[in-house]
Coordinates of N, CA and C in Angstrom, one line a residue:
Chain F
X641 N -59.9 -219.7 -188.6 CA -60.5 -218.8 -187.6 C -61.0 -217.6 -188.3
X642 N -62.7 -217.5 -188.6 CA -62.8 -216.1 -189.2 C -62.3 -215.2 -189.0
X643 N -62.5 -213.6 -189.5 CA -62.3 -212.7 -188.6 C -63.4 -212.1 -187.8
X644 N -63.4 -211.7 -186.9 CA -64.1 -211.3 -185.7 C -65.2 -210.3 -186.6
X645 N -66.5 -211.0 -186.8 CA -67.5 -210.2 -187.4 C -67.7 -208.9 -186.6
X646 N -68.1 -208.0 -187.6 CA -68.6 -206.5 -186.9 C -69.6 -206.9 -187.2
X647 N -70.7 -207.1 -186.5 CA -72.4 -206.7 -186.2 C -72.3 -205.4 -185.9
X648 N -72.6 -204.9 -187.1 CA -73.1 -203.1 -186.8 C -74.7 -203.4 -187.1
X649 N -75.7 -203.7 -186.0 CA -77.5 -203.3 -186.9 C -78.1 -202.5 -186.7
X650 N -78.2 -202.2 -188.3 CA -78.8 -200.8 -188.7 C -79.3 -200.2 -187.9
X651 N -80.0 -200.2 -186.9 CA -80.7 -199.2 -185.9 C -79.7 -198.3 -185.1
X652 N -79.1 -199.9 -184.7 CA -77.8 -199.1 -183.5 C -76.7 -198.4 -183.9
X653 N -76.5 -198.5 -185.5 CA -75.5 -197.3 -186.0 C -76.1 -196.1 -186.1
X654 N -77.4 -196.2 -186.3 CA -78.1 -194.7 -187.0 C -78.8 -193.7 -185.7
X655 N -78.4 -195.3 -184.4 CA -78.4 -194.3 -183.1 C -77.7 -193.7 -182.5
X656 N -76.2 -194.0 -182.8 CA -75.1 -193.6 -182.3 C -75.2 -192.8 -183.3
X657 N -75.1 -192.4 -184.5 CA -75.4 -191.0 -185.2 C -75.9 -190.0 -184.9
X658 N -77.0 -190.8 -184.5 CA -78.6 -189.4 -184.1 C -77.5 -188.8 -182.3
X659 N -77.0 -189.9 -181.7 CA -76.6 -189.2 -180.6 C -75.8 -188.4 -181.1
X660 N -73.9 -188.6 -181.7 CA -73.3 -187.4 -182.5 C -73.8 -186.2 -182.8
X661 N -74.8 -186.2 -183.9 CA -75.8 -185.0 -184.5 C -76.0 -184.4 -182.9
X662 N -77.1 -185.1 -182.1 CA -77.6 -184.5 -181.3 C -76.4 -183.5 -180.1
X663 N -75.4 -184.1 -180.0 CA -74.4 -183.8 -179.0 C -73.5 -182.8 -179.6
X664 N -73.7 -182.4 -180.6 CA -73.2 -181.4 -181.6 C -74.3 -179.8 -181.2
X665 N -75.5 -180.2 -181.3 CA -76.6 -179.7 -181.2 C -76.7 -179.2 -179.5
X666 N -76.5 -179.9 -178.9 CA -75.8 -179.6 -177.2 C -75.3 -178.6 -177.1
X667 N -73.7 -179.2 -177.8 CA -72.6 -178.7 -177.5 C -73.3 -176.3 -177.6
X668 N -73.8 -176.7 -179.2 CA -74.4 -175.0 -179.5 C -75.5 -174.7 -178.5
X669 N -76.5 -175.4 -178.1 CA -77.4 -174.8 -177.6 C -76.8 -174.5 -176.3
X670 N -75.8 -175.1 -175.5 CA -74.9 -174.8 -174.1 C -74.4 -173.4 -174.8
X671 N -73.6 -173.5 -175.9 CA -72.8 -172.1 -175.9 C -73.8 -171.2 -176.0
X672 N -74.8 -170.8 -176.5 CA -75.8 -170.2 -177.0 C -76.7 -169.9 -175.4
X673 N -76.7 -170.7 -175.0 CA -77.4 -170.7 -173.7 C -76.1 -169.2 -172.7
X674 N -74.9 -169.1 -172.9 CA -73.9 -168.6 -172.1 C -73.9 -167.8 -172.6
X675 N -74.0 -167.5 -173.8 CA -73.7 -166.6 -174.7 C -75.0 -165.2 -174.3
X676 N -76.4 -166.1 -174.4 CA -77.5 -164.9 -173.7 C -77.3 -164.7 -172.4
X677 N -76.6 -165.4 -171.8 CA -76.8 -165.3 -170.2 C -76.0 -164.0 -170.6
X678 N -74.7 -164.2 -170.9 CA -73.5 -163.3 -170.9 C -74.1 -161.9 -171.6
X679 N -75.1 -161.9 -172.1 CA -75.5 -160.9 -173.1 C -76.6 -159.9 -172.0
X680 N -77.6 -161.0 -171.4 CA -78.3 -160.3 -170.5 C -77.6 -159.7 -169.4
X681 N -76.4 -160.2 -168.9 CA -75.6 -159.7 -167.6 C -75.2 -158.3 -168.3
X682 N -75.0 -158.0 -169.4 CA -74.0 -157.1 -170.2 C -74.7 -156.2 -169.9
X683 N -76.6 -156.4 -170.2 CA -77.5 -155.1 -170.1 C -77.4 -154.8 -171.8
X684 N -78.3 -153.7 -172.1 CA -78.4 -152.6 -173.1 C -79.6 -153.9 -174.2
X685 N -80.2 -154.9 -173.3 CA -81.3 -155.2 -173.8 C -82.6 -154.7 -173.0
X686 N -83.9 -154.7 -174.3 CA -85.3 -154.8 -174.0 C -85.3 -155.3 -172.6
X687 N -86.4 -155.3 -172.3 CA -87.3 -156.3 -171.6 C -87.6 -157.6 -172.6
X688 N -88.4 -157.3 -173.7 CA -88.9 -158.0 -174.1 C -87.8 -158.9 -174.9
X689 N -87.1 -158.3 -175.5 CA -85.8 -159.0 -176.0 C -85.3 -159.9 -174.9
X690 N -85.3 -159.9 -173.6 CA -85.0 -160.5 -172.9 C -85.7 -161.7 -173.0
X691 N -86.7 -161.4 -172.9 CA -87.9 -162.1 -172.3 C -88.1 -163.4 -173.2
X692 N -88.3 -162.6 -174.9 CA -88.1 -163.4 -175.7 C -87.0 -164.4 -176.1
X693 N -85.7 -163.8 -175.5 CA -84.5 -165.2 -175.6 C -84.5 -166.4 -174.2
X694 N -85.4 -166.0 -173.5 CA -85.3 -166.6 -172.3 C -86.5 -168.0 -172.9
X695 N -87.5 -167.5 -173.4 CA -88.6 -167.9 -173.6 C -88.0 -169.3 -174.8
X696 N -87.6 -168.5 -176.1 CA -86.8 -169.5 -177.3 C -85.9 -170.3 -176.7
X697 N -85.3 -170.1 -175.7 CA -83.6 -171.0 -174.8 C -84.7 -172.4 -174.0
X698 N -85.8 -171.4 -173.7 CA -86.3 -173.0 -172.6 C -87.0 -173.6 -173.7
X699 N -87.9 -173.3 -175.1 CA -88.4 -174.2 -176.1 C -87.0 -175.4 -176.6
X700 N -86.2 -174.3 -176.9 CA -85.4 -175.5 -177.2 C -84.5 -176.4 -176.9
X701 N -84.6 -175.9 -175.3 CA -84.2 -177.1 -174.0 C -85.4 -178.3 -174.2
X702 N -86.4 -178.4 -174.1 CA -87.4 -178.4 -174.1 C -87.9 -179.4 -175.3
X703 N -87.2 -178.8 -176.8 CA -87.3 -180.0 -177.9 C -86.0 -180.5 -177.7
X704 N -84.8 -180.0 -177.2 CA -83.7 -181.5 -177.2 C -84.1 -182.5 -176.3
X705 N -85.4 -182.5 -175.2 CA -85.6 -183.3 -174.4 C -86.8 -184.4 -175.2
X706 N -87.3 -183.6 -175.9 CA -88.3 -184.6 -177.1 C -87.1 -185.4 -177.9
X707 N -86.4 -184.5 -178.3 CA -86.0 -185.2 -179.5 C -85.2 -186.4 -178.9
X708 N -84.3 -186.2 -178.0 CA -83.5 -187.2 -177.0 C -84.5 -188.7 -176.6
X709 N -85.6 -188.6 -176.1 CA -86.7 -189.3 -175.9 C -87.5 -190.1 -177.4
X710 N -87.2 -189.0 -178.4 CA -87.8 -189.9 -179.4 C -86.9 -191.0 -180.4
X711 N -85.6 -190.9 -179.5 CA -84.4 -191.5 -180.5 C -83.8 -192.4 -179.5
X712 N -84.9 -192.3 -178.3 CA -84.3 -194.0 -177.3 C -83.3 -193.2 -176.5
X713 N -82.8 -192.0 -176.7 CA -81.7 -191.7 -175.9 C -81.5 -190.6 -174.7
X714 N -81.0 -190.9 -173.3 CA -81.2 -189.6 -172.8 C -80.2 -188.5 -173.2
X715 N -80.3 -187.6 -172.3 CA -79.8 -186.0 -172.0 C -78.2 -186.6 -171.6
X716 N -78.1 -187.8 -170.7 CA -76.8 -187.4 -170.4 C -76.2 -188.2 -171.6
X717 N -76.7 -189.1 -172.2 CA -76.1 -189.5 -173.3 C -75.5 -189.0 -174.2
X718 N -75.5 -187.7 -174.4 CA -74.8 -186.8 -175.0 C -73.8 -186.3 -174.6
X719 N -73.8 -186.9 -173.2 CA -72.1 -185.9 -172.9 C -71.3 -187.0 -173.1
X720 N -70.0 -186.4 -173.4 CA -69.0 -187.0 -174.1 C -67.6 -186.2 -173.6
X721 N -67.1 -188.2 -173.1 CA -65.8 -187.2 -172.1 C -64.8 -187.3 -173.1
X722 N -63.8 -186.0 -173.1 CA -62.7 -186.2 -174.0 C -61.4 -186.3 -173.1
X723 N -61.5 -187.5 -172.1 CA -60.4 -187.3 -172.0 C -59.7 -186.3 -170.9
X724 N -58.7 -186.2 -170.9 CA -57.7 -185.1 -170.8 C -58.3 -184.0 -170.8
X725 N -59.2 -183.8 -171.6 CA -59.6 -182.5 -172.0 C -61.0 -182.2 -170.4
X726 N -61.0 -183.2 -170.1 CA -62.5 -183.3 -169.3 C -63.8 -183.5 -170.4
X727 N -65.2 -183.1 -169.6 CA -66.0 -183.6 -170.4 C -66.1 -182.2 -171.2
X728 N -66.7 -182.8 -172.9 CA -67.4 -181.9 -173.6 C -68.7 -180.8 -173.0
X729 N -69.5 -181.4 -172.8 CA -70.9 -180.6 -172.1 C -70.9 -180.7 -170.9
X730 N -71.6 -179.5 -170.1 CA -71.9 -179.1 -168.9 C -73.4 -180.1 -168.2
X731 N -73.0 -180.6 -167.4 CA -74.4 -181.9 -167.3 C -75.7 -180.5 -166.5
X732 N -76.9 -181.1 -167.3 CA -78.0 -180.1 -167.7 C -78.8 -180.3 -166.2
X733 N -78.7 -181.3 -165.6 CA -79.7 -181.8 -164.3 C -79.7 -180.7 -163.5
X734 N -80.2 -179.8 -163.4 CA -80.2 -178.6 -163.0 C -82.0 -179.0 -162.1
Chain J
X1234 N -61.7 -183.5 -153.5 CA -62.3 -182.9 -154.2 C -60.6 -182.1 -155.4
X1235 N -61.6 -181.9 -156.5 CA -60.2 -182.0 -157.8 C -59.7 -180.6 -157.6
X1236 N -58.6 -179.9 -157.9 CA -57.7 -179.5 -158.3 C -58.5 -177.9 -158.7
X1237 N -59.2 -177.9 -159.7 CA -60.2 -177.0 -160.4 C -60.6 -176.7 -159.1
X1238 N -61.7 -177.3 -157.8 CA -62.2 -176.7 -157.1 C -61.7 -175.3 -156.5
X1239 N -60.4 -175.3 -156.1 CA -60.0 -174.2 -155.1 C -59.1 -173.3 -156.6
X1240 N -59.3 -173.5 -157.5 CA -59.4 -172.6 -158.5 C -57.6 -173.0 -159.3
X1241 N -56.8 -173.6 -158.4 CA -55.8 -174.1 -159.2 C -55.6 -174.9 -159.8
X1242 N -54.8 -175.0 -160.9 CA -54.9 -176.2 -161.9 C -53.1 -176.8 -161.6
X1243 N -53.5 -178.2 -161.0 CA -52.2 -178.0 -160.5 C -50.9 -178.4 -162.0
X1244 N -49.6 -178.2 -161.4 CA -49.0 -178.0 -162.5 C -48.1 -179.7 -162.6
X1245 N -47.6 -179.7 -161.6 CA -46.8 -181.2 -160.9 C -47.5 -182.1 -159.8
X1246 N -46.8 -183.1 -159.5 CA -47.6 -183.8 -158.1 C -48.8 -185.1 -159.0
X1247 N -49.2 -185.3 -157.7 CA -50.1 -186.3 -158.6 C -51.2 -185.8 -159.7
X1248 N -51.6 -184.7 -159.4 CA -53.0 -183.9 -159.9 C -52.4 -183.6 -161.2
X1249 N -51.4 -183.4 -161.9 CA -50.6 -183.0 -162.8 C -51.5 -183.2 -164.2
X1250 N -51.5 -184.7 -164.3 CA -52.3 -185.0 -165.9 C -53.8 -185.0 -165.3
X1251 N -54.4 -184.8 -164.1 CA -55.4 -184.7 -164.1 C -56.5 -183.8 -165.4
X1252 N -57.5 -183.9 -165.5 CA -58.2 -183.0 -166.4 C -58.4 -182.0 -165.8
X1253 N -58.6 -181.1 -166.1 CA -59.1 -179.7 -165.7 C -60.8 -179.8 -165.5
X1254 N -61.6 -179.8 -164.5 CA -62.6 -180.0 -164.1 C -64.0 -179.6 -164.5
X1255 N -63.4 -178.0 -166.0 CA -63.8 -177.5 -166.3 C -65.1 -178.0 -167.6
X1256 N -66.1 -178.0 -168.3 CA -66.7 -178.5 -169.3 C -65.9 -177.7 -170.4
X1257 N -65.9 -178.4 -171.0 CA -65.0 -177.6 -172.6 C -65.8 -176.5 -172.7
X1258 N -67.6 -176.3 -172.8 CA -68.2 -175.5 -173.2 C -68.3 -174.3 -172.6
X1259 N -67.4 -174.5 -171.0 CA -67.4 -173.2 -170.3 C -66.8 -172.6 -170.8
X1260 N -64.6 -173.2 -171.4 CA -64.1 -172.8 -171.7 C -64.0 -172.3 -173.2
X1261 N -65.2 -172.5 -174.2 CA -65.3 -172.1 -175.6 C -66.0 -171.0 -174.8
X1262 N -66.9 -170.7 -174.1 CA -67.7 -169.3 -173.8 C -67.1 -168.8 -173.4
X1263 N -65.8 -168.6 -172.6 CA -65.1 -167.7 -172.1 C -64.2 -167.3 -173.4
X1264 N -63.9 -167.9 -174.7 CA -63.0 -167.9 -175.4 C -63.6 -166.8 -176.5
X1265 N -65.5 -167.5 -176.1 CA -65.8 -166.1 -177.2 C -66.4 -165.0 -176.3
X1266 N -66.6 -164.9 -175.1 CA -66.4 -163.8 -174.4 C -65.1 -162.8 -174.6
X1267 N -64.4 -163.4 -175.1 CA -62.8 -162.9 -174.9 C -62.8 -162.2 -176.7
X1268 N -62.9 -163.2 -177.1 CA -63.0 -162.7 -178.5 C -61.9 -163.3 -179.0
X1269 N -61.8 -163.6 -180.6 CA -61.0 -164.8 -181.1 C -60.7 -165.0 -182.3
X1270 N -59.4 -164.6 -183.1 CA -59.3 -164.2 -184.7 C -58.7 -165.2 -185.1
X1271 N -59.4 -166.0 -185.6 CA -58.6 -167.2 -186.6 C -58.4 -167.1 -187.9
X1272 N -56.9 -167.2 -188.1 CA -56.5 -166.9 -189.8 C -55.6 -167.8 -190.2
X1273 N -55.8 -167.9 -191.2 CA -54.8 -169.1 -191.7 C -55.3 -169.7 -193.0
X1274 N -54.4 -170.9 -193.7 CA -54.7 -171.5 -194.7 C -54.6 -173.0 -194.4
X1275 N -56.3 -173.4 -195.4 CA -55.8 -175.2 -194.9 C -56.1 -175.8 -196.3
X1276 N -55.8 -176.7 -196.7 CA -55.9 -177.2 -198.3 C -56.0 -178.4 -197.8
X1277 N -57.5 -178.9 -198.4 CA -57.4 -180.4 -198.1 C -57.2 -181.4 -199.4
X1278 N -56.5 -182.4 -199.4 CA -56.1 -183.2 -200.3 C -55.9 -184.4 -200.1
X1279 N -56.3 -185.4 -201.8 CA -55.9 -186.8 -201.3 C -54.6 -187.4 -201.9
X1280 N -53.9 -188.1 -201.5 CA -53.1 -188.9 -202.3 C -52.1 -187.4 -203.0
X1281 N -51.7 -186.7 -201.6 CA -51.1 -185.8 -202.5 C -51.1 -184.4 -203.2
X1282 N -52.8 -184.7 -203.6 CA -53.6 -184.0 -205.0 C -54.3 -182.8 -204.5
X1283 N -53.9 -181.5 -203.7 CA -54.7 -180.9 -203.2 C -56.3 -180.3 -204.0
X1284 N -57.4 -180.4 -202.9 CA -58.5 -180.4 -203.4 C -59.3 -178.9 -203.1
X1285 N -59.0 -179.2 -202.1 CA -59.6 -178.0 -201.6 C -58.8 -176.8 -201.0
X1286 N -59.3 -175.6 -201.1 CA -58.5 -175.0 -200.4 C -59.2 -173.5 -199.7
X1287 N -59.0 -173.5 -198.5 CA -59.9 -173.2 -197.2 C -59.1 -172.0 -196.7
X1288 N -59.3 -170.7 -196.7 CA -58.7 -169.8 -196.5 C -59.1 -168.9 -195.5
X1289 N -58.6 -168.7 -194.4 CA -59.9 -168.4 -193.2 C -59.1 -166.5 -192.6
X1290 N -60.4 -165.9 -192.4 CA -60.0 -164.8 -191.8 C -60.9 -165.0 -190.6
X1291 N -61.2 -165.0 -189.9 CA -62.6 -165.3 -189.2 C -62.2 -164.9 -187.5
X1292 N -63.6 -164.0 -187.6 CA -63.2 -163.5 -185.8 C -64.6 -164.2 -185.6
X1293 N -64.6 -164.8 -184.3 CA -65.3 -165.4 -183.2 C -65.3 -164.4 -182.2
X1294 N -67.0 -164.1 -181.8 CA -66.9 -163.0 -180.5 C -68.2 -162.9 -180.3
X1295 N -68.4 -162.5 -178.7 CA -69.4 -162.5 -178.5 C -70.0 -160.7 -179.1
X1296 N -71.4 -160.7 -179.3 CA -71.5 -158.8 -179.6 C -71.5 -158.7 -178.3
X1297 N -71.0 -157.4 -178.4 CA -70.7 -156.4 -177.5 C -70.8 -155.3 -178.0
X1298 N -70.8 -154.1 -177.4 CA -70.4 -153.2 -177.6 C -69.1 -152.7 -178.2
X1299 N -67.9 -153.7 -177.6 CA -66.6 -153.8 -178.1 C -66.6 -154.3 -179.7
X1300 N -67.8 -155.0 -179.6 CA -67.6 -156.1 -180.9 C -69.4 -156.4 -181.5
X1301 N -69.4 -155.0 -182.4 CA -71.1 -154.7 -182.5 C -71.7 -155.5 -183.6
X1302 N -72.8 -155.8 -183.8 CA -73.4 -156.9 -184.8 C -73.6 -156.1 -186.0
X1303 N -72.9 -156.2 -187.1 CA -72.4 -155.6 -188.5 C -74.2 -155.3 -188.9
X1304 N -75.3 -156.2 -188.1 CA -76.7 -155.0 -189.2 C -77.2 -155.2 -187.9
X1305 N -78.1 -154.0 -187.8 CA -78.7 -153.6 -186.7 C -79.6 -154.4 -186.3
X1306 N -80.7 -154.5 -187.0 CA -81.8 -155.6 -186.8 C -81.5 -157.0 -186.5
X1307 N -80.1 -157.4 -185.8 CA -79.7 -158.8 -185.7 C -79.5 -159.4 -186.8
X1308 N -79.7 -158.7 -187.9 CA -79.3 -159.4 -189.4 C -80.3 -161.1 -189.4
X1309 N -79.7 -161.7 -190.8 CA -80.3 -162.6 -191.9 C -80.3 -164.1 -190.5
X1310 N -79.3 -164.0 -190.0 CA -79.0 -165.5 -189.4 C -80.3 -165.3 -187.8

């Protein structure tokens, strides 16, 4: 009795990758996303400094949603529950 | 509705090993809201043979005023 082949094909490993990478990339752009919010509540910015991190936060909402789309995968495919711990990412369906 | 909602995490009872309802990423932003000094030493190695060796002083924070960005201009990064 063989042993139980792993079919790993090449696409479908290099997409569970691209999702990893990408859910990595989540994980910062969520913190980073809190991190301005928490920055703008604080005050002692511009207008325009505002304006401008508001503006960069939705571009690159914006390319994780291309990039997710160009790799077969959605948005929520990147959350990733740990468990005990609950989930990793904050689900984006806003 | 879980445990997290009405803001307790319960401790015993059935809800006990439940997860905490919270996304991890709330709880890393509150952690660097808070601010966060990690020090230590880590040596990685195989078979024994230490290889590397990783020596960390490192504060995690959000800037603040408590905690100002070391070059004015938002610096290199």
């Amino acid at each position: 009795m063989n042993a139980p082949r792993v079919n790993v094909d090449p696409d479908h490993a290099a997409r569970d990758l691209v999702s990893l990478v990408l859910t990595l990339v989540e994980l910062l752009r969520q913190l980073m996303e809190r991190q301005a919010i928490r920055r703008i509540d604080e005050g002692g910015l511009t207008e325009d400094q505002e304006e401008a991190l508001g503006t960069a936060l939705m571009m690159l909402d914006r390319t994780m949603t291309e990039l997710c789309e160009h790799h077969g995968l959605s948005r929520s495919d990147l959350g990733l529950d740990l468990g005990p711990l609950g989930p990793l990412l904050a689900d984006t369906e806003w | 509705m879980s445990a997290a909602g009405s803001g307790v995490v319960a401790w015993s009872g059935p809800e006990a090993g439940a997860p905490i309802g919270v996304p991890l990423v709330d709880l890393l932003d509150r952690v660097l809201g808070t601010g966060v000094v990690i020090s230590g030493d880590l040596v990685i190695a195989i078979a024994e043979v230490p290889l590397i060796r990783l020596s960390l002083h490192a504060l995690l924070a959000s800037v603040s005023e408590r905690v100002p960005a070391p070059w004015s201009d938002g610096g290199p990064l």
